[in-house]
PDB file of C-alpha atoms in Angstrom:
ATOM      1  CA  UNK A   1       0.000   0.000   0.000  1.00 37.00           C
ATOM      2  CA  UNK A   2       1.394   3.436  -0.921  1.00 39.00           C
ATOM      3  CA  UNK A   3       1.914   6.137   1.663  1.00 40.00           C
ATOM      4  CA  UNK A   4      -0.488   8.447  -0.160  1.00 39.00           C
ATOM      5  CA  UNK A   5      -3.276   5.838  -0.110  1.00 39.00           C
ATOM      6  CA  UNK A   6      -2.603   4.875   3.488  1.00 42.00           C
ATOM      7  CA  UNK A   7      -2.817   8.462   4.748  1.00 48.00           C
ATOM      8  CA  UNK A   8      -6.203   9.147   3.187  1.00 62.00           C
ATOM      9  CA  UNK A   9      -8.340   9.260   6.310  1.00 78.00           C
ATOM     10  CA  UNK A  10     -11.064  11.566   7.510  1.00 84.00           C
ATOM     11  CA  UNK A  11     -11.935  12.796  10.973  1.00 91.00           C
ATOM     12  CA  UNK A  12     -15.642  12.428  11.749  1.00 91.00           C
ATOM     13  CA  UNK A  13     -17.380  15.805  11.894  1.00 89.00           C
ATOM     14  CA  UNK A  14     -18.906  15.113  15.294  1.00 91.00           C
ATOM     15  CA  UNK A  15     -15.475  14.819  16.925  1.00 93.00           C
ATOM     16  CA  UNK A  16     -14.763  18.541  16.397  1.00 92.00           C
ATOM     17  CA  UNK A  17     -17.903  19.452  18.382  1.00 89.00           C
ATOM     18  CA  UNK A  18     -17.087  17.407  21.488  1.00 92.00           C
ATOM     19  CA  UNK A  19     -16.131  19.158  24.713  1.00 91.00           C
ATOM     20  CA  UNK A  20     -12.870  17.216  24.904  1.00 93.00           C
ATOM     21  CA  UNK A  21     -11.826  18.355  21.433  1.00 92.00           C
ATOM     22  CA  UNK A  22     -12.935  21.977  21.914  1.00 92.00           C
ATOM     23  CA  UNK A  23     -11.039  22.139  25.205  1.00 91.00           C
ATOM     24  CA  UNK A  24      -7.913  20.768  23.516  1.00 92.00           C
ATOM     25  CA  UNK A  25      -8.222  23.220  20.623  1.00 91.00           C
ATOM     26  CA  UNK A  26      -8.747  26.220  22.903  1.00 89.00           C
ATOM     27  CA  UNK A  27      -5.676  25.206  24.924  1.00 90.00           C
ATOM     28  CA  UNK A  28      -3.723  24.572  21.702  1.00 91.00           C
ATOM     29  CA  UNK A  29      -2.987  21.137  23.150  1.00 93.00           C
ATOM     30  CA  UNK A  30      -2.029  19.400  19.913  1.00 94.00           C
ATOM     31  CA  UNK A  31      -0.967  16.281  21.808  1.00 94.00           C
ATOM     32  CA  UNK A  32      -4.545  15.812  22.998  1.00 94.00           C
ATOM     33  CA  UNK A  33      -5.933  16.683  19.555  1.00 95.00           C
ATOM     34  CA  UNK A  34      -3.781  13.959  18.015  1.00 95.00           C
ATOM     35  CA  UNK A  35      -4.808  11.463  20.731  1.00 95.00           C
ATOM     36  CA  UNK A  36      -8.495  12.157  20.162  1.00 95.00           C
ATOM     37  CA  UNK A  37      -8.105  11.813  16.399  1.00 95.00           C
ATOM     38  CA  UNK A  38      -6.185   8.539  16.802  1.00 94.00           C
ATOM     39  CA  UNK A  39      -8.774   7.183  19.225  1.00 93.00           C
ATOM     40  CA  UNK A  40     -11.542   7.916  16.728  1.00 92.00           C
ATOM     41  CA  UNK A  41      -9.847   6.898  13.470  1.00 92.00           C
ATOM     42  CA  UNK A  42      -7.093   4.450  14.524  1.00 91.00           C
ATOM     43  CA  UNK A  43      -4.695   6.359  12.269  1.00 91.00           C
ATOM     44  CA  UNK A  44      -0.973   5.832  12.881  1.00 92.00           C
ATOM     45  CA  UNK A  45       1.548   8.477  13.924  1.00 92.00           C
ATOM     46  CA  UNK A  46       3.226   8.166  10.531  1.00 90.00           C
ATOM     47  CA  UNK A  47      -0.008   8.892   8.694  1.00 90.00           C
ATOM     48  CA  UNK A  48      -0.794  11.785  11.021  1.00 92.00           C
ATOM     49  CA  UNK A  49       2.609  13.212  10.242  1.00 90.00           C
ATOM     50  CA  UNK A  50       2.220  12.940   6.484  1.00 88.00           C
ATOM     51  CA  UNK A  51      -1.193  14.624   6.653  1.00 87.00           C
ATOM     52  CA  UNK A  52       0.061  17.523   8.786  1.00 89.00           C
ATOM     53  CA  UNK A  53       3.541  18.021   7.332  1.00 86.00           C
ATOM     54  CA  UNK A  54       5.369  16.564  10.352  1.00 91.00           C
ATOM     55  CA  UNK A  55       7.692  13.618  10.690  1.00 90.00           C
ATOM     56  CA  UNK A  56       6.660  10.525  12.659  1.00 91.00           C
ATOM     57  CA  UNK A  57       9.314  11.412  15.232  1.00 92.00           C
ATOM     58  CA  UNK A  58       7.847  14.903  15.660  1.00 93.00           C
ATOM     59  CA  UNK A  59       4.333  13.527  16.069  1.00 94.00           C
ATOM     60  CA  UNK A  60       5.649  11.078  18.659  1.00 94.00           C
ATOM     61  CA  UNK A  61       7.379  13.889  20.568  1.00 94.00           C
ATOM     62  CA  UNK A  62       4.208  15.982  20.538  1.00 94.00           C
ATOM     63  CA  UNK A  63       1.987  13.156  21.772  1.00 94.00           C
ATOM     64  CA  UNK A  64       4.555  12.195  24.399  1.00 92.00           C
ATOM     65  CA  UNK A  65       4.748  15.755  25.736  1.00 90.00           C
ATOM     66  CA  UNK A  66       8.328  16.401  24.655  1.00 89.00           C
ATOM     67  CA  UNK A  67       7.375  19.031  22.072  1.00 90.00           C
ATOM     68  CA  UNK A  68       4.677  21.701  22.285  1.00 89.00           C
ATOM     69  CA  UNK A  69       3.312  23.365  19.176  1.00 89.00           C
ATOM     70  CA  UNK A  70       2.971  27.147  19.459  1.00 82.00           C
ATOM     71  CA  UNK A  71       3.867  28.448  15.982  1.00 80.00           C
ATOM     72  CA  UNK A  72       0.843  29.821  14.115  1.00 74.00           C
ATOM     73  CA  UNK A  73       2.311  28.472  10.876  1.00 74.00           C
ATOM     74  CA  UNK A  74       2.454  24.919  12.245  1.00 85.00           C
ATOM     75  CA  UNK A  75      -0.988  25.201  13.868  1.00 85.00           C
ATOM     76  CA  UNK A  76      -2.404  26.335  10.536  1.00 79.00           C
ATOM     77  CA  UNK A  77      -0.723  23.455   8.720  1.00 82.00           C
ATOM     78  CA  UNK A  78      -2.147  20.965  11.232  1.00 90.00           C
ATOM     79  CA  UNK A  79      -5.651  22.420  10.980  1.00 85.00           C
ATOM     80  CA  UNK A  80      -5.483  22.170   7.194  1.00 81.00           C
ATOM     81  CA  UNK A  81      -4.051  18.653   7.217  1.00 85.00           C
ATOM     82  CA  UNK A  82      -6.789  17.397   9.525  1.00 90.00           C
ATOM     83  CA  UNK A  83      -9.466  19.203   7.483  1.00 85.00           C
ATOM     84  CA  UNK A  84     -10.783  21.023  10.532  1.00 86.00           C
ATOM     85  CA  UNK A  85     -14.110  22.762   9.961  1.00 84.00           C
ATOM     86  CA  UNK A  86     -13.894  26.544  10.154  1.00 72.00           C
ATOM     87  CA  UNK A  87     -15.400  26.725  13.664  1.00 77.00           C
ATOM     88  CA  UNK A  88     -12.772  24.348  15.074  1.00 83.00           C
ATOM     89  CA  UNK A  89     -10.014  26.210  13.226  1.00 80.00           C
ATOM     90  CA  UNK A  90     -11.080  29.508  14.813  1.00 75.00           C
ATOM     91  CA  UNK A  91     -11.018  27.991  18.300  1.00 82.00           C
ATOM     92  CA  UNK A  92      -7.489  26.708  17.665  1.00 83.00           C
ATOM     93  CA  UNK A  93      -6.054  29.877  16.097  1.00 71.00           C
ATOM     94  CA  UNK A  94      -7.659  32.301  18.554  1.00 68.00           C
ATOM     95  CA  UNK A  95      -7.171  30.022  21.563  1.00 67.00           C
ATOM     96  CA  UNK A  96     -10.710  30.664  22.783  1.00 64.00           C
ATOM     97  CA  UNK A  97     -13.760  28.391  22.742  1.00 64.00           C
ATOM     98  CA  UNK A  98     -16.053  31.400  22.755  1.00 60.00           C
ATOM     99  CA  UNK A  99     -15.321  32.150  19.093  1.00 49.00           C
ATOM    100  CA  UNK A 100     -16.261  28.760  17.714  1.00 46.00           C
ATOM    101  CA  UNK A 101     -20.019  28.509  18.191  1.00 44.00           C
ATOM    102  CA  UNK A 102     -22.532  31.332  18.314  1.00 43.00           C
ATOM    103  CA  UNK A 103     -26.017  30.830  19.819  1.00 44.00           C
ATOM    104  CA  UNK A 104     -29.044  31.717  17.701  1.00 42.00           C
ATOM    105  CA  UNK A 105     -31.764  33.617  19.548  1.00 43.00           C
ATOM    106  CA  UNK A 106     -35.384  34.517  18.983  1.00 42.00           C
ATOM    107  CA  UNK A 107     -36.619  38.114  18.985  1.00 42.00           C
ATOM    108  CA  UNK A 108     -37.464  37.681  22.663  1.00 45.00           C
ATOM    109  CA  UNK A 109     -33.877  36.697  23.405  1.00 46.00           C
ATOM    110  CA  UNK A 110     -34.474  32.958  24.032  1.00 47.00           C
ATOM    111  CA  UNK A 111     -31.644  30.696  22.902  1.00 42.00           C
ATOM    112  CA  UNK A 112     -32.842  28.254  20.254  1.00 40.00           C
ATOM    113  CA  UNK A 113     -29.674  26.334  19.447  1.00 42.00           C
ATOM    114  CA  UNK A 114     -25.968  26.613  19.073  1.00 44.00           C
ATOM    115  CA  UNK A 115     -25.101  27.192  15.433  1.00 44.00           C
ATOM    116  CA  UNK A 116     -21.764  27.623  13.679  1.00 46.00           C
ATOM    117  CA  UNK A 117     -20.646  31.246  13.730  1.00 47.00           C
ATOM    118  CA  UNK A 118     -21.267  32.654  10.216  1.00 45.00           C
ATOM    119  CA  UNK A 119     -17.950  34.508  10.062  1.00 46.00           C
ATOM    120  CA  UNK A 120     -15.801  31.793  11.629  1.00 50.00           C
ATOM    121  CA  UNK A 121     -13.476  31.479   8.647  1.00 52.00           C
ATOM    122  CA  UNK A 122     -13.143  35.252   8.416  1.00 53.00           C
ATOM    123  CA  UNK A 123     -12.123  35.368  12.080  1.00 52.00           C
ATOM    124  CA  UNK A 124      -9.447  32.761  11.459  1.00 53.00           C
ATOM    125  CA  UNK A 125      -8.102  34.695   8.506  1.00 52.00           C
ATOM    126  CA  UNK A 126      -8.148  37.902  10.545  1.00 54.00           C
ATOM    127  CA  UNK A 127      -6.174  36.172  13.310  1.00 54.00           C
ATOM    128  CA  UNK A 128      -3.469  35.332  10.791  1.00 51.00           C
ATOM    129  CA  UNK A 129      -3.618  38.708   9.067  1.00 52.00           C
ATOM    130  CA  UNK A 130      -2.972  40.570  12.309  1.00 50.00           C
ATOM    131  CA  UNK A 131       0.308  38.701  12.634  1.00 53.00           C
ATOM    132  CA  UNK A 132       1.670  38.853   9.131  1.00 55.00           C
ATOM    133  CA  UNK A 133      -0.226  41.018   6.649  1.00 67.00           C
ATOM    134  CA  UNK A 134       1.379  44.346   7.517  1.00 83.00           C
ATOM    135  CA  UNK A 135       4.693  43.234   5.953  1.00 87.00           C
ATOM    136  CA  UNK A 136       4.755  44.929   2.542  1.00 84.00           C
ATOM    137  CA  UNK A 137       8.109  43.634   1.310  1.00 87.00           C
ATOM    138  CA  UNK A 138      11.269  41.824   2.415  1.00 90.00           C
ATOM    139  CA  UNK A 139      14.679  42.393   0.836  1.00 90.00           C
ATOM    140  CA  UNK A 140      17.689  40.101   1.425  1.00 90.00           C
ATOM    141  CA  UNK A 141      20.060  43.060   1.830  1.00 88.00           C
ATOM    142  CA  UNK A 142      19.970  46.782   2.522  1.00 87.00           C
ATOM    143  CA  UNK A 143      21.599  47.540  -0.811  1.00 84.00           C
ATOM    144  CA  UNK A 144      18.797  45.744  -2.669  1.00 88.00           C
ATOM    145  CA  UNK A 145      16.240  47.609  -0.543  1.00 89.00           C
ATOM    146  CA  UNK A 146      17.679  51.044  -1.371  1.00 86.00           C
ATOM    147  CA  UNK A 147      17.806  50.193  -5.073  1.00 83.00           C
ATOM    148  CA  UNK A 148      14.078  49.379  -5.004  1.00 83.00           C
ATOM    149  CA  UNK A 149      13.034  52.089  -2.517  1.00 85.00           C
ATOM    150  CA  UNK A 150      15.435  55.046  -2.720  1.00 85.00           C
ATOM    151  CA  UNK A 151      15.511  57.447   0.250  1.00 89.00           C
ATOM    152  CA  UNK A 152      13.888  60.322  -1.655  1.00 85.00           C
ATOM    153  CA  UNK A 153      10.834  58.115  -2.250  1.00 84.00           C
ATOM    154  CA  UNK A 154      10.582  57.502   1.491  1.00 88.00           C
ATOM    155  CA  UNK A 155      11.365  60.965   2.849  1.00 91.00           C
ATOM    156  CA  UNK A 156      10.468  63.656   0.312  1.00 86.00           C
ATOM    157  CA  UNK A 157       6.896  64.054   1.584  1.00 85.00           C
ATOM    158  CA  UNK A 158       7.569  63.050   5.201  1.00 90.00           C
ATOM    159  CA  UNK A 159       6.166  65.120   8.064  1.00 93.00           C
ATOM    160  CA  UNK A 160       7.449  62.909  10.889  1.00 96.00           C
ATOM    161  CA  UNK A 161      10.566  60.701  10.953  1.00 97.00           C
ATOM    162  CA  UNK A 162      11.712  58.614  13.914  1.00 98.00           C
ATOM    163  CA  UNK A 163      14.842  56.524  13.567  1.00 98.00           C
ATOM    164  CA  UNK A 164      17.051  54.412  15.830  1.00 98.00           C
ATOM    165  CA  UNK A 165      20.050  52.371  14.809  1.00 95.00           C
ATOM    166  CA  UNK A 166      23.796  52.522  14.498  1.00 95.00           C
ATOM    167  CA  UNK A 167      24.868  55.288  12.095  1.00 95.00           C
ATOM    168  CA  UNK A 168      21.455  55.993  10.464  1.00 95.00           C
ATOM    169  CA  UNK A 169      23.039  56.016   7.002  1.00 93.00           C
ATOM    170  CA  UNK A 170      19.647  55.888   5.286  1.00 93.00           C
ATOM    171  CA  UNK A 171      19.036  59.456   6.451  1.00 95.00           C
ATOM    172  CA  UNK A 172      22.540  60.821   7.030  1.00 94.00           C
ATOM    173  CA  UNK A 173      24.469  59.415   4.060  1.00 92.00           C
ATOM    174  CA  UNK A 174      21.834  58.633   1.433  1.00 91.00           C
ATOM    175  CA  UNK A 175      19.681  61.757   1.825  1.00 93.00           C
ATOM    176  CA  UNK A 176      21.203  65.180   1.189  1.00 93.00           C
ATOM    177  CA  UNK A 177      21.621  67.676   4.029  1.00 94.00           C
ATOM    178  CA  UNK A 178      19.871  70.342   1.959  1.00 94.00           C
ATOM    179  CA  UNK A 179      16.864  68.079   1.443  1.00 93.00           C
ATOM    180  CA  UNK A 180      16.766  67.290   5.153  1.00 95.00           C
ATOM    181  CA  UNK A 181      16.812  70.991   6.005  1.00 96.00           C
ATOM    182  CA  UNK A 182      14.057  71.647   3.458  1.00 94.00           C
ATOM    183  CA  UNK A 183      11.899  68.956   5.051  1.00 94.00           C
ATOM    184  CA  UNK A 184      12.224  70.622   8.438  1.00 96.00           C
ATOM    185  CA  UNK A 185      11.557  74.086   7.025  1.00 96.00           C
ATOM    186  CA  UNK A 186       8.383  72.652   5.492  1.00 93.00           C
ATOM    187  CA  UNK A 187       7.241  71.488   8.924  1.00 95.00           C
ATOM    188  CA  UNK A 188       8.665  67.982   9.329  1.00 95.00           C
ATOM    189  CA  UNK A 189       9.847  66.755  12.743  1.00 97.00           C
ATOM    190  CA  UNK A 190      12.715  64.299  13.280  1.00 97.00           C
ATOM    191  CA  UNK A 191      13.827  62.222  16.252  1.00 98.00           C
ATOM    192  CA  UNK A 192      17.151  60.519  15.518  1.00 98.00           C
ATOM    193  CA  UNK A 193      18.769  58.085  17.969  1.00 98.00           C
ATOM    194  CA  UNK A 194      22.359  57.034  17.218  1.00 98.00           C
ATOM    195  CA  UNK A 195      24.404  54.295  18.864  1.00 97.00           C
ATOM    196  CA  UNK A 196      26.904  56.077  21.135  1.00 97.00           C
ATOM    197  CA  UNK A 197      30.118  56.366  19.053  1.00 97.00           C
ATOM    198  CA  UNK A 198      32.259  55.888  22.186  1.00 95.00           C
ATOM    199  CA  UNK A 199      30.044  53.338  23.954  1.00 96.00           C
ATOM    200  CA  UNK A 200      30.570  49.678  24.801  1.00 96.00           C
ATOM    201  CA  UNK A 201      27.849  48.552  22.387  1.00 96.00           C
ATOM    202  CA  UNK A 202      29.652  50.249  19.512  1.00 96.00           C
ATOM    203  CA  UNK A 203      32.867  48.423  20.380  1.00 95.00           C
ATOM    204  CA  UNK A 204      30.955  45.140  20.593  1.00 93.00           C
ATOM    205  CA  UNK A 205      29.559  45.699  17.101  1.00 93.00           C
ATOM    206  CA  UNK A 206      33.025  46.520  15.738  1.00 92.00           C
ATOM    207  CA  UNK A 207      34.252  43.174  17.090  1.00 91.00           C
ATOM    208  CA  UNK A 208      31.301  41.332  15.501  1.00 89.00           C
ATOM    209  CA  UNK A 209      32.028  42.905  12.123  1.00 87.00           C
ATOM    210  CA  UNK A 210      35.799  42.358  12.551  1.00 86.00           C
ATOM    211  CA  UNK A 211      36.374  46.106  12.286  1.00 88.00           C
ATOM    212  CA  UNK A 212      39.352  48.132  13.501  1.00 90.00           C
ATOM    213  CA  UNK A 213      38.740  49.646  16.928  1.00 90.00           C
ATOM    214  CA  UNK A 214      37.019  52.997  16.512  1.00 93.00           C
ATOM    215  CA  UNK A 215      36.122  52.562  12.830  1.00 94.00           C
ATOM    216  CA  UNK A 216      32.322  52.338  13.191  1.00 94.00           C
ATOM    217  CA  UNK A 217      32.419  54.865  16.004  1.00 96.00           C
ATOM    218  CA  UNK A 218      34.175  57.396  13.742  1.00 96.00           C
ATOM    219  CA  UNK A 219      31.683  56.862  10.919  1.00 95.00           C
ATOM    220  CA  UNK A 220      28.785  57.293  13.326  1.00 96.00           C
ATOM    221  CA  UNK A 221      30.320  60.444  14.776  1.00 97.00           C
ATOM    222  CA  UNK A 222      30.528  61.942  11.266  1.00 97.00           C
ATOM    223  CA  UNK A 223      26.815  61.280  10.715  1.00 96.00           C
ATOM    224  CA  UNK A 224      25.921  62.604  14.150  1.00 97.00           C
ATOM    225  CA  UNK A 225      27.916  65.800  13.612  1.00 97.00           C
ATOM    226  CA  UNK A 226      26.382  66.222  10.162  1.00 96.00           C
ATOM    227  CA  UNK A 227      22.838  66.168  11.557  1.00 97.00           C
ATOM    228  CA  UNK A 228      23.808  68.605  14.310  1.00 97.00           C
ATOM    229  CA  UNK A 229      25.235  70.964  11.667  1.00 97.00           C
ATOM    230  CA  UNK A 230      21.971  70.817   9.732  1.00 97.00           C
ATOM    231  CA  UNK A 231      20.099  71.656  12.933  1.00 97.00           C
ATOM    232  CA  UNK A 232      22.430  74.507  13.848  1.00 96.00           C
ATOM    233  CA  UNK A 233      21.933  76.125  10.436  1.00 96.00           C
ATOM    234  CA  UNK A 234      18.148  76.216  10.787  1.00 97.00           C
ATOM    235  CA  UNK A 235      16.319  79.292  11.968  1.00 97.00           C
ATOM    236  CA  UNK A 236      16.369  79.402  15.760  1.00 96.00           C
ATOM    237  CA  UNK A 237      12.591  79.012  16.073  1.00 96.00           C
ATOM    238  CA  UNK A 238      12.505  75.664  14.232  1.00 97.00           C
ATOM    239  CA  UNK A 239      15.681  73.965  15.464  1.00 96.00           C
ATOM    240  CA  UNK A 240      13.712  71.968  18.000  1.00 96.00           C
ATOM    241  CA  UNK A 241      12.088  70.120  15.109  1.00 97.00           C
ATOM    242  CA  UNK A 242      15.248  67.990  14.946  1.00 98.00           C
ATOM    243  CA  UNK A 243      15.862  66.054  18.157  1.00 98.00           C
ATOM    244  CA  UNK A 244      19.066  64.024  18.390  1.00 98.00           C
ATOM    245  CA  UNK A 245      20.144  61.553  21.098  1.00 98.00           C
ATOM    246  CA  UNK A 246      22.522  58.628  21.635  1.00 98.00           C
ATOM    247  CA  UNK A 247      22.094  55.282  23.406  1.00 97.00           C
ATOM    248  CA  UNK A 248      24.429  52.480  24.456  1.00 97.00           C
ATOM    249  CA  UNK A 249      22.700  49.112  24.157  1.00 95.00           C
ATOM    250  CA  UNK A 250      23.440  45.995  22.110  1.00 93.00           C
ATOM    251  CA  UNK A 251      22.452  46.792  18.535  1.00 91.00           C
ATOM    252  CA  UNK A 252      19.782  44.438  17.174  1.00 90.00           C
ATOM    253  CA  UNK A 253      17.789  46.388  14.630  1.00 92.00           C
ATOM    254  CA  UNK A 254      17.724  49.666  12.755  1.00 94.00           C
ATOM    255  CA  UNK A 255      14.167  51.092  12.821  1.00 97.00           C
ATOM    256  CA  UNK A 256      12.898  54.004  10.726  1.00 97.00           C
ATOM    257  CA  UNK A 257       9.279  55.116  11.209  1.00 97.00           C
ATOM    258  CA  UNK A 258       7.775  57.519   8.669  1.00 95.00           C
ATOM    259  CA  UNK A 259       4.566  59.535   9.100  1.00 94.00           C
ATOM    260  CA  UNK A 260       3.181  57.070  11.660  1.00 91.00           C
ATOM    261  CA  UNK A 261       2.341  54.755   8.775  1.00 90.00           C
ATOM    262  CA  UNK A 262       5.468  53.051   7.416  1.00 92.00           C
ATOM    263  CA  UNK A 263       8.314  51.192   9.128  1.00 95.00           C
ATOM    264  CA  UNK A 264      11.652  50.126   7.681  1.00 95.00           C
ATOM    265  CA  UNK A 265      13.232  47.471   9.928  1.00 95.00           C
ATOM    266  CA  UNK A 266      16.801  46.422   9.170  1.00 92.00           C
ATOM    267  CA  UNK A 267      18.234  43.574  11.234  1.00 88.00           C
ATOM    268  CA  UNK A 268      21.819  43.256  12.465  1.00 87.00           C
ATOM    269  CA  UNK A 269      23.287  39.778  12.011  1.00 83.00           C
ATOM    270  CA  UNK A 270      26.429  38.428  13.716  1.00 78.00           C
ATOM    271  CA  UNK A 271      29.580  38.683  11.590  1.00 71.00           C
ATOM    272  CA  UNK A 272      27.791  40.488   8.755  1.00 71.00           C
ATOM    273  CA  UNK A 273      28.019  44.129   7.780  1.00 74.00           C
ATOM    274  CA  UNK A 274      24.825  46.107   8.133  1.00 69.00           C
ATOM    275  CA  UNK A 275      24.529  46.559   4.368  1.00 74.00           C
ATOM    276  CA  UNK A 276      24.428  42.761   3.983  1.00 77.00           C
ATOM    277  CA  UNK A 277      21.529  42.294   6.419  1.00 82.00           C
ATOM    278  CA  UNK A 278      17.850  41.854   5.440  1.00 90.00           C
ATOM    279  CA  UNK A 279      15.304  44.664   5.394  1.00 92.00           C
ATOM    280  CA  UNK A 280      11.558  44.534   6.032  1.00 91.00           C
ATOM    281  CA  UNK A 281       9.102  47.204   4.907  1.00 92.00           C
ATOM    282  CA  UNK A 282       6.022  47.235   7.130  1.00 92.00           C
ATOM    283  CA  UNK A 283       2.830  49.232   6.667  1.00 89.00           C
ATOM    284  CA  UNK A 284       0.656  50.145   9.647  1.00 88.00           C
ATOM    285  CA  UNK A 285      -2.784  48.582   9.181  1.00 81.00           C
ATOM    286  CA  UNK A 286      -4.379  48.309  12.639  1.00 78.00           C
ATOM    287  CA  UNK A 287      -4.569  50.515  15.751  1.00 81.00           C
ATOM    288  CA  UNK A 288      -2.685  48.029  17.920  1.00 77.00           C
ATOM    289  CA  UNK A 289      -1.973  44.723  16.127  1.00 75.00           C
ATOM    290  CA  UNK A 290       0.792  43.820  13.706  1.00 82.00           C
ATOM    291  CA  UNK A 291       4.552  44.135  13.445  1.00 88.00           C
ATOM    292  CA  UNK A 292       4.489  47.911  12.974  1.00 92.00           C
ATOM    293  CA  UNK A 293       3.659  48.378  16.639  1.00 91.00           C
ATOM    294  CA  UNK A 294       6.369  45.921  17.723  1.00 92.00           C
ATOM    295  CA  UNK A 295       9.055  48.086  16.136  1.00 95.00           C
ATOM    296  CA  UNK A 296       7.391  51.321  17.227  1.00 96.00           C
ATOM    297  CA  UNK A 297       7.614  50.117  20.839  1.00 94.00           C
ATOM    298  CA  UNK A 298      11.290  49.309  20.258  1.00 95.00           C
ATOM    299  CA  UNK A 299      11.926  52.884  19.175  1.00 97.00           C
ATOM    300  CA  UNK A 300       9.916  54.363  22.064  1.00 96.00           C
ATOM    301  CA  UNK A 301      11.714  52.281  24.688  1.00 95.00           C
ATOM    302  CA  UNK A 302      15.184  53.123  23.360  1.00 96.00           C
ATOM    303  CA  UNK A 303      14.352  56.816  22.877  1.00 97.00           C
ATOM    304  CA  UNK A 304      13.099  57.126  26.437  1.00 96.00           C
ATOM    305  CA  UNK A 305      16.563  56.101  27.716  1.00 94.00           C
ATOM    306  CA  UNK A 306      18.608  58.121  25.221  1.00 96.00           C
ATOM    307  CA  UNK A 307      21.023  60.944  26.031  1.00 96.00           C
ATOM    308  CA  UNK A 308      20.033  64.203  24.259  1.00 96.00           C
ATOM    309  CA  UNK A 309      22.694  65.894  22.104  1.00 94.00           C
TER     310      UNK A 309
END
């Protein structure tokens, strides 16, 4: 018998409506879900694995309690492989039994019966969208990103720019000082947070990139001084539109937030120059959910501890 033929099994519809299954789904207890499915269908661990994109060893670890599934990607793959109805899928993805079944009521408010929620599938899709759908693009390197999205396309119409990183080259090296000054004169506000050129975190990054001591610090100091010169040349009544500070913490990501709507997040990888690291472009889509707010919080937390310059 072929593996494909042997793994063709179906889970009875009634199993997804049982209290035991709903409790397991709400708790994201995949071990119990697998046990209940096996008890009902007599399917083997190997066949469960093929259906859900897992190896037999992984299924065994899950059922035995040695591995817990928490990744939304894996949970989604399991729900698809087991052909979960939309109501069961919502309970699993949202981790809440209350979203799976909605009671139908009469005009007087009496409960007639529990019926499947009409927008169950939409809720499941929304749960996934809130995690991933605000990522507009991903580039394998910063150089590829800037070739596709040049700085003038990002900044020319900006009214608010917040940035934290190492040297902030995207603004300080790839966007002209005269253009930066013009932005501010037109009403834009900037908050720029540089890694302290003389700090311990800067030295740590120089070691990671196998740089000469002081090399990255000197480059950052040039950018920092350049921004301060731009500020000093502005009319006195608008200089406060450019705020500059430094911080001294392990560098993990370069974050640029534009007009409270777009985020450019550039990771720092061990033993790789910043220009060789990947870049994500993220668009704000929801008031609180999504990756945009994750990186916005990163900026806010680092800015709050920065030293004004």
